Coordinates of C-alpha atoms and ligand atoms in Angstrom, one line a residue:
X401 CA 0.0 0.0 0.0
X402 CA 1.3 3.5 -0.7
X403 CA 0.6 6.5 1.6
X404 CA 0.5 10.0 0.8
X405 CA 1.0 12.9 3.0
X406 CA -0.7 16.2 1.7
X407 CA -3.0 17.2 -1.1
X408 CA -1.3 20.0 -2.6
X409 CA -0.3 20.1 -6.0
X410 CA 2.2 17.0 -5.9
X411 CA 0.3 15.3 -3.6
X412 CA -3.0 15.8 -5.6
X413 CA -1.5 15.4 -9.3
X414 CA 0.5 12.0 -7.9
X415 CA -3.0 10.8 -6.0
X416 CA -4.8 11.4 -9.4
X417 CA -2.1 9.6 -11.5
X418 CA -2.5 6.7 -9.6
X419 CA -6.2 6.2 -9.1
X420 CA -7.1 6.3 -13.1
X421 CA -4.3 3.3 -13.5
X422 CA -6.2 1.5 -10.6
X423 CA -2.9 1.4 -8.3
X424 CA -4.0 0.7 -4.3
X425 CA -3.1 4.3 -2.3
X426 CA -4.3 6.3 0.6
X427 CA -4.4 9.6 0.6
X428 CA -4.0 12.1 3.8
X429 CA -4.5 16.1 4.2
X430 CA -6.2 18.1 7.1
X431 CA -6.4 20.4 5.8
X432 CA -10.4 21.6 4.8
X433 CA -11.3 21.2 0.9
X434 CA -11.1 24.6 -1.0
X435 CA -8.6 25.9 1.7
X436 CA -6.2 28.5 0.2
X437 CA -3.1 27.8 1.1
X438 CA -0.3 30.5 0.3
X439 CA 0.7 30.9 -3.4
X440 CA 0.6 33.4 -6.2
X441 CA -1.1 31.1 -8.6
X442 CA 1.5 32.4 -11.7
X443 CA 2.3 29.2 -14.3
X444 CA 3.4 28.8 -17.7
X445 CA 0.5 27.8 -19.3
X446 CA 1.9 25.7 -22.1
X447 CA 3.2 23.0 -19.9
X448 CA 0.6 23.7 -17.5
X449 CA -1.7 22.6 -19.8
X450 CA 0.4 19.4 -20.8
X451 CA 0.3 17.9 -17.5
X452 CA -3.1 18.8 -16.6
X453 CA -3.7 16.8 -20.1
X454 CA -2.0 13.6 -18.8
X455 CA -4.3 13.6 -15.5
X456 CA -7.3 13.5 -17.6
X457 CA -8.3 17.7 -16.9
X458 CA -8.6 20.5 -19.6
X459 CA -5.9 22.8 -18.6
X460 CA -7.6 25.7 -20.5
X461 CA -10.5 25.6 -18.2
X462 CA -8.3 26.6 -15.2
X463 CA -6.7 29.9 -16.5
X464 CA -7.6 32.8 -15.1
X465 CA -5.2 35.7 -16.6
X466 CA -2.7 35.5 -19.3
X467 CA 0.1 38.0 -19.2
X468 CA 0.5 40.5 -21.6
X469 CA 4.4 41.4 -20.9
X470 CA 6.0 41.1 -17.7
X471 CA 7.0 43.8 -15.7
X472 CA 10.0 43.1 -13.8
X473 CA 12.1 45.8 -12.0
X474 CA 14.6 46.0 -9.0
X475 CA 15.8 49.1 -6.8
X476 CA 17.1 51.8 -8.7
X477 CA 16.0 50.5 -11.8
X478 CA 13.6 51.5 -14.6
X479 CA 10.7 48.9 -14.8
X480 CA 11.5 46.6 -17.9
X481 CA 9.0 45.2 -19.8
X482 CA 9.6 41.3 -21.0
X483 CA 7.0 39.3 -23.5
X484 CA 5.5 36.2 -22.0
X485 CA 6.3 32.5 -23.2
X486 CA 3.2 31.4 -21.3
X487 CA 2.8 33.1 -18.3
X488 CA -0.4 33.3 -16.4
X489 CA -2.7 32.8 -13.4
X490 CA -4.6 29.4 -12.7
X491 CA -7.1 28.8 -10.3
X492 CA -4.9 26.3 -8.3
X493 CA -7.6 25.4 -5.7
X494 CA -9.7 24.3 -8.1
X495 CA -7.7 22.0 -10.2
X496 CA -6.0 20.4 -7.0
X497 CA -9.7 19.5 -6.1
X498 CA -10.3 18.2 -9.5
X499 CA -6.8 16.2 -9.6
X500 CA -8.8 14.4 -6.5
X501 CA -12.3 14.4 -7.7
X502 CA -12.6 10.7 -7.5
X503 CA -10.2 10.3 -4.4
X504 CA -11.3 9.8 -0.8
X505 CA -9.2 12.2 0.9
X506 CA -8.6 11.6 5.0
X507 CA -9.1 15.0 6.8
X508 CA -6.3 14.3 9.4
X509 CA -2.4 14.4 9.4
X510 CA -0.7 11.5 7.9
X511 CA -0.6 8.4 10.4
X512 CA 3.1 7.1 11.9
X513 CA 4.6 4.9 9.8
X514 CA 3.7 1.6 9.5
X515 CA 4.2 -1.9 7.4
X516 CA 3.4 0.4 4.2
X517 CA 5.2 -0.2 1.4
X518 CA 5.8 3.5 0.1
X519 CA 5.5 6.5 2.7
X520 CA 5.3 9.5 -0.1
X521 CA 5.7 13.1 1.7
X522 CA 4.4 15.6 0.0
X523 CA 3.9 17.8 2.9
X524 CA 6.0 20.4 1.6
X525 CA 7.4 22.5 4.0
X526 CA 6.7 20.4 6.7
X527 CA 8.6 17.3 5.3
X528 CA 6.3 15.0 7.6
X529 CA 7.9 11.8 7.1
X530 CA 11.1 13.0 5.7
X531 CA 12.4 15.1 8.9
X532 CA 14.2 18.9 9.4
X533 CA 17.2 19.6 7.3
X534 CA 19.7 21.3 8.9
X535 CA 21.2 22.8 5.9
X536 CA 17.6 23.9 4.8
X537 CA 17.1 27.3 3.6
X538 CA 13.6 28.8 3.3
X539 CA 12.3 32.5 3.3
X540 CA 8.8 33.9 4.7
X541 CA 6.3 35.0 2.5
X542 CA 2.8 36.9 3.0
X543 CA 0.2 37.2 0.4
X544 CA -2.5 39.6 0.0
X545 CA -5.8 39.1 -2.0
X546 CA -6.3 42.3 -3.2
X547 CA -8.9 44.3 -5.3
X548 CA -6.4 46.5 -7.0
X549 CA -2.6 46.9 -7.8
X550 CA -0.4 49.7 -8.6
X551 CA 0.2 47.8 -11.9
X552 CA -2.3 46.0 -14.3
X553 CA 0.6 42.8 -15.7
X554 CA 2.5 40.9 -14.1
X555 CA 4.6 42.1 -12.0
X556 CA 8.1 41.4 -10.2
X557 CA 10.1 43.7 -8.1
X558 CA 13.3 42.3 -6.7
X559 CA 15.0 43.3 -3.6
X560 CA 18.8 43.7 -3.9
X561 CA 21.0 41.2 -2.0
X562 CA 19.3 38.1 -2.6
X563 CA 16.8 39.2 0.1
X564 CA 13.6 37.6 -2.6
X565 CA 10.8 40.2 -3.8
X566 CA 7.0 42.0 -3.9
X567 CA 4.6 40.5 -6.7
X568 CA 1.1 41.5 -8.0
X569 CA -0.1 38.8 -9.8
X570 CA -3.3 39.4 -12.0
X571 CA -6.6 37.0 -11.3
X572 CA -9.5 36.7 -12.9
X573 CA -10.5 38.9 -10.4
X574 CA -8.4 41.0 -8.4
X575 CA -5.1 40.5 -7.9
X576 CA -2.5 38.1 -5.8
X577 CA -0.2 40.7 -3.9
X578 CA 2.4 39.5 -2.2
X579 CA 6.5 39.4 -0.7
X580 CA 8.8 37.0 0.0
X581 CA 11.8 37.9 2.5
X582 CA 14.2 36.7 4.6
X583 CA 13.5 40.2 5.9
X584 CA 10.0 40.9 7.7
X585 CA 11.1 44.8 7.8
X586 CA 11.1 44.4 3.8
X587 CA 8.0 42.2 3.6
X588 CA 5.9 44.6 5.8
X589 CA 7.2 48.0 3.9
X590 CA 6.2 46.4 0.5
X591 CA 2.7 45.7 1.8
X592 CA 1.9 48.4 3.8
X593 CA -1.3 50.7 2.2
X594 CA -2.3 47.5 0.1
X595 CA -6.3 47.0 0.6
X596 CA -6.8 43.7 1.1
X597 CA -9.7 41.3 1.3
X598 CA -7.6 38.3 2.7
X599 CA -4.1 38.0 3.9
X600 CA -2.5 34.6 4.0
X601 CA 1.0 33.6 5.1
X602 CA 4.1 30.5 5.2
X603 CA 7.5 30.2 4.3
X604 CA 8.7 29.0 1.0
X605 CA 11.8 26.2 0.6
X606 CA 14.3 27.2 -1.8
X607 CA 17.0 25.5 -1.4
X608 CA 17.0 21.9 -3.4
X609 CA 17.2 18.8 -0.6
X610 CA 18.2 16.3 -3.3
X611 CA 20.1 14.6 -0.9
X612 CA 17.4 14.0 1.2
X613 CA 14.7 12.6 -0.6
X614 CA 14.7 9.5 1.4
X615 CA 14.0 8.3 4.8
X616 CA 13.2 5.4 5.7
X617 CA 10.5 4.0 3.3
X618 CA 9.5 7.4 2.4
X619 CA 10.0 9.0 -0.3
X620 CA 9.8 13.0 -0.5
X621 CA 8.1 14.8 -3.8
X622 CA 7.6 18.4 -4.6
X623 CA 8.4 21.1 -2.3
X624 CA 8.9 19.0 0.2
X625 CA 12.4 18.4 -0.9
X626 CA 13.0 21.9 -3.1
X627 CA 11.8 21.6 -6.3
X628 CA 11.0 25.1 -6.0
X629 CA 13.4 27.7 -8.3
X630 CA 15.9 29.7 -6.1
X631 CA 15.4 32.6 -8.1
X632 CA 11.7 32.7 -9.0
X633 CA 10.4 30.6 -6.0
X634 CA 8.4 28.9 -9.1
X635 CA 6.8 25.6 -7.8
X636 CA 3.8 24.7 -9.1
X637 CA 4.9 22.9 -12.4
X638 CA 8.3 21.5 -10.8
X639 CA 5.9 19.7 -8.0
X640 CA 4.1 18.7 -10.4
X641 CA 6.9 17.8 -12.9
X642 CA 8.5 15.9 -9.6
X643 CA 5.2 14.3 -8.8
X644 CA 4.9 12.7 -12.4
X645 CA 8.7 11.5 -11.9
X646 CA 7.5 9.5 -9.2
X647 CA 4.6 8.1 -11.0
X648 CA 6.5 6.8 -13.8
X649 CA 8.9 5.3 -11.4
X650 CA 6.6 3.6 -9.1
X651 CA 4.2 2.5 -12.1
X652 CA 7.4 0.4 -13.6
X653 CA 9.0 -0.1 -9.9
X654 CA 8.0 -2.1 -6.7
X655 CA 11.5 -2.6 -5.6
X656 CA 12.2 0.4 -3.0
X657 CA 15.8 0.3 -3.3
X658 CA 15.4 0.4 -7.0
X659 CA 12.6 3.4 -6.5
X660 CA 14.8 5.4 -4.8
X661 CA 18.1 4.9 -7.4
X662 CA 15.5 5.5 -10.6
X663 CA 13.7 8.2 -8.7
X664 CA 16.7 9.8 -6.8
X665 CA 18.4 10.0 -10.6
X666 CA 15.5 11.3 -12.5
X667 CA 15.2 14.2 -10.3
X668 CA 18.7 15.2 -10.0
X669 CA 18.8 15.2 -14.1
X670 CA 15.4 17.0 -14.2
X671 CA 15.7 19.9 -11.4
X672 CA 19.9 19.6 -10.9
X673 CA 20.3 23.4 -12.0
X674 CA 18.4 24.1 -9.5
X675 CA 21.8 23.3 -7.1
X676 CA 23.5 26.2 -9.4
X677 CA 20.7 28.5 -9.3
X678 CA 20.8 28.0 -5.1
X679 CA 24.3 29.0 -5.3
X680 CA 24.1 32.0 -7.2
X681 CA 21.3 33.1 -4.7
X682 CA 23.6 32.3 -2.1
X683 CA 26.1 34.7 -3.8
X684 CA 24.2 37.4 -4.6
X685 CA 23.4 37.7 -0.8
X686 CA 27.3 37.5 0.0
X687 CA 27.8 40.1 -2.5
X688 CA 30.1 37.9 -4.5
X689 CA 28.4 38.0 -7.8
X690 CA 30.7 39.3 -10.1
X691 CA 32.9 36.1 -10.7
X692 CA 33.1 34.1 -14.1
X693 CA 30.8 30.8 -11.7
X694 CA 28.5 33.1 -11.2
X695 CA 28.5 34.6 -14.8
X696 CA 28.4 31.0 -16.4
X697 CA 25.2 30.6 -14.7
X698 CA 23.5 33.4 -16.6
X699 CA 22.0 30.6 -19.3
X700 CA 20.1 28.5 -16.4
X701 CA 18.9 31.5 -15.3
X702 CA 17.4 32.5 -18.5
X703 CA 16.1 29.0 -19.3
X704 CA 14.3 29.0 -15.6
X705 CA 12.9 32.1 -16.5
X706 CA 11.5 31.0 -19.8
X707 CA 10.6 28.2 -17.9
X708 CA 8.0 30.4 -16.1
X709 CA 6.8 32.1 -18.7
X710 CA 8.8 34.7 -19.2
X711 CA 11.2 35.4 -22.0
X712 CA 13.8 37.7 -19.6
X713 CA 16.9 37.4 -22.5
X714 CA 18.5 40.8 -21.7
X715 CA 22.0 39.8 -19.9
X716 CA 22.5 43.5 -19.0
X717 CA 19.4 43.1 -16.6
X718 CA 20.3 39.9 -15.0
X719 CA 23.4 41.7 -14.1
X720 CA 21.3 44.8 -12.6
X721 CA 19.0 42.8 -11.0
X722 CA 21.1 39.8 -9.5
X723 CA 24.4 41.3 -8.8
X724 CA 24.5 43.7 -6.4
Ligands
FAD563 C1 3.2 33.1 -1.0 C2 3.6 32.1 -2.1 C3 3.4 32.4 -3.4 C4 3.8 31.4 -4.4 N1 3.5 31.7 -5.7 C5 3.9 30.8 -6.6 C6 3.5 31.1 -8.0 O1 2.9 32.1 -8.3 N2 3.9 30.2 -8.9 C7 4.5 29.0 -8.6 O2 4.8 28.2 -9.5 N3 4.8 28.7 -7.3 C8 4.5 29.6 -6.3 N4 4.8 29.3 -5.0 C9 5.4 28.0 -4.7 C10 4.3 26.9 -4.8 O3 3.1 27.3 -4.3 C11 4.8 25.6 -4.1 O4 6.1 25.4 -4.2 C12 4.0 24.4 -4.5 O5 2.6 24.7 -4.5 C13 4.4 23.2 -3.6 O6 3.4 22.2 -3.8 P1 3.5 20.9 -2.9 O7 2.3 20.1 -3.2 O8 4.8 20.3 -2.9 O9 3.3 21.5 -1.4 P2 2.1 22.3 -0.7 O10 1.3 23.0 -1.8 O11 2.7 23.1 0.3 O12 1.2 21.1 -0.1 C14 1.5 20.5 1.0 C15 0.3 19.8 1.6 O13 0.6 19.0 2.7 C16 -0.3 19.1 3.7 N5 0.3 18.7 4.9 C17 1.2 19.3 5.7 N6 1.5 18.5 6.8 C18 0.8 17.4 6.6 C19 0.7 16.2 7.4 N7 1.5 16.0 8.5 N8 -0.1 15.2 7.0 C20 -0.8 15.3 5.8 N9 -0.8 16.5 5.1 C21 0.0 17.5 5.5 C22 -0.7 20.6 3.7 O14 -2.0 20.9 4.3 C23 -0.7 20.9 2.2 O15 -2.0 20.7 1.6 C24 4.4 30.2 -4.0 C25 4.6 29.9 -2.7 C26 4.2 30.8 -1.7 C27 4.4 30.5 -0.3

């Protein structure tokens, strides 16, 4: 039997995976259905839309806004305008529900472990089965539903130093304003005048755990061991793209040992820039950016952005907005 701890996106797209090829799971979350739990809702709607294809959903059905360009700006800079390669609002609630639709979900914390065969943690932050990292690295975030924003796109405003930055996010309707900090002096100045019909709050992993996926006979998925970018705290489509690792591997695998070798490799070759883009965070907050390393990791930036949804491609920017 496998057990899986939390309904969020990986939990949720992993949980649906498995019940349309028939596989025997059970499924844990207390969380209450429809609960919003902290996140800006921005995807790239292309891939989006393939993965919500493979779980049997019309992707199209869950967009909300598509951007037009992206805004993205830093202190002492001009506000640049980048075209979109996909970028746009979903509503997330609503297609993690769907994901489960036909899944019995248990309203309580994952149980202790037991004789089951697979313990998956997709608890995210909380890394319920998996255990504290000591080398984790994880910055707090607060998000505003909001009925207005100074700008109508997409937009990104980074804080210099590494120290993560203030969103608006376009919905359907309204927008999702938010920050995320290591600093709660910067969080609270970036929010402060923002009307605000709901505030909602947690921290946000960013640095990859790839060597701790395991524990045990669990096996960690999504943000629960940092497939989350460093740079763009983007983690919607890597959970997912993580959670449909683990379903390929545990469709073809029963062998744990072998799971964790198959799984363990597909997700270092998949999100292994991640490592590189962690680093050049890490950097950028030591002021050490200007150094051909950190230079030679201008490409994975670019892809990750792209990856988003944004087509950032100006080199002269990543230098004004990264090193500092
Ligand atoms: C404010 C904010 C804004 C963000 N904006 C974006 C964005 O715009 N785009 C983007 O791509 N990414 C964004 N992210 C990141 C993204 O939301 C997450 O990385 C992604 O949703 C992680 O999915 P997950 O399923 O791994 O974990 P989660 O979504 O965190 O799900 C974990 C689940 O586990 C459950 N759980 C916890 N403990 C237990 C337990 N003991 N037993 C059972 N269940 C448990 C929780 O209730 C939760 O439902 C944002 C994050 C934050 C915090």
């Amino acid at each position: 039997m496998i057990v899986i701890a939390g309904s969020g996106v990986a939990g949720s797209y992993l949980a649906g995976r498995l019940a349309a090829t028939g596989v025997e799971f059970r499924l844990y979350d207390p969380k209450k259905p429809g609960f919003r739990i902290p996140c800006g809702y921005a995807t790239n709607e292309v891939t989006f839309k393939k993965y919500a294809g493979l779980a049997g959903l019309d992707g199209d059905t869950y967009i909300q806004r598509r951007a037009g360009s992206v805004i993205i700006t830093g202190e002492g800079m001009p506000e640049l305008h980048f075209p979109s390669t996909g970028l746009c609002t979903i509503d997330k609630s609503r297609f993690e529900g769907d994901l489960v639709s036909t899944v019995r979900v248990e309203r309580r914390m994952a149980p202790l472990p037991g004789e089951d065969d697979i313990l998956v943690d997709a608890t995210g932050i909380s890394r319920h089965y998996l255990g504290a990292a000591p080398e984790d690295f994880t910055m707090h975030t607060t998000e505003y539903l909001s009925g207005s924003a100074s700008h109508g796109e997409f937009y990104f405003r980074y804080f210099s130093g590494g120290h993560g930055y203030y969103w608006e996010f376009p919905l359907e309707q309204g927008y999702h304003v938010g920050a995320g900090s290591d600093s709660a002096v910067l969080i609270r100045k970036s929010l402060e005048n923002i009307e605000h019909s709901a505030i909602m709050a947690r921290d946000l992993r960013l640095r990859p755990l790839f060597s701790r996926m395991f524990s045990g006979r669990a096996v960690g998925v999504g943000e629960s061991i940092g497939t989350v970018s460093p740079i763009t705290g983007e983690g919607i489509l890597p959970s997912i793209e993580c959670a449909e690792l683990l379903f390929q591997t545990i469709s073809h695998e029963t062998d744990f040992q072998e799971i964790k070798i198959k799984y363990g490799n597909a997700v270092r070759k998949k999100f292994g820039h991640y490592e590189k883009l962690f680093s050049l965070l890490m950097d950028a907050r030591r002021g050490k950016m200007a150094k051909p390393a950190s230079l030679a990791v201008i490409p994975a930036v670019k892809k990750d952005f792209r990856n988003f949804g944004i087509d950032l491609g100006i080199v002269r920017v990543l230098k004004e907005l990264l090193i500092r």
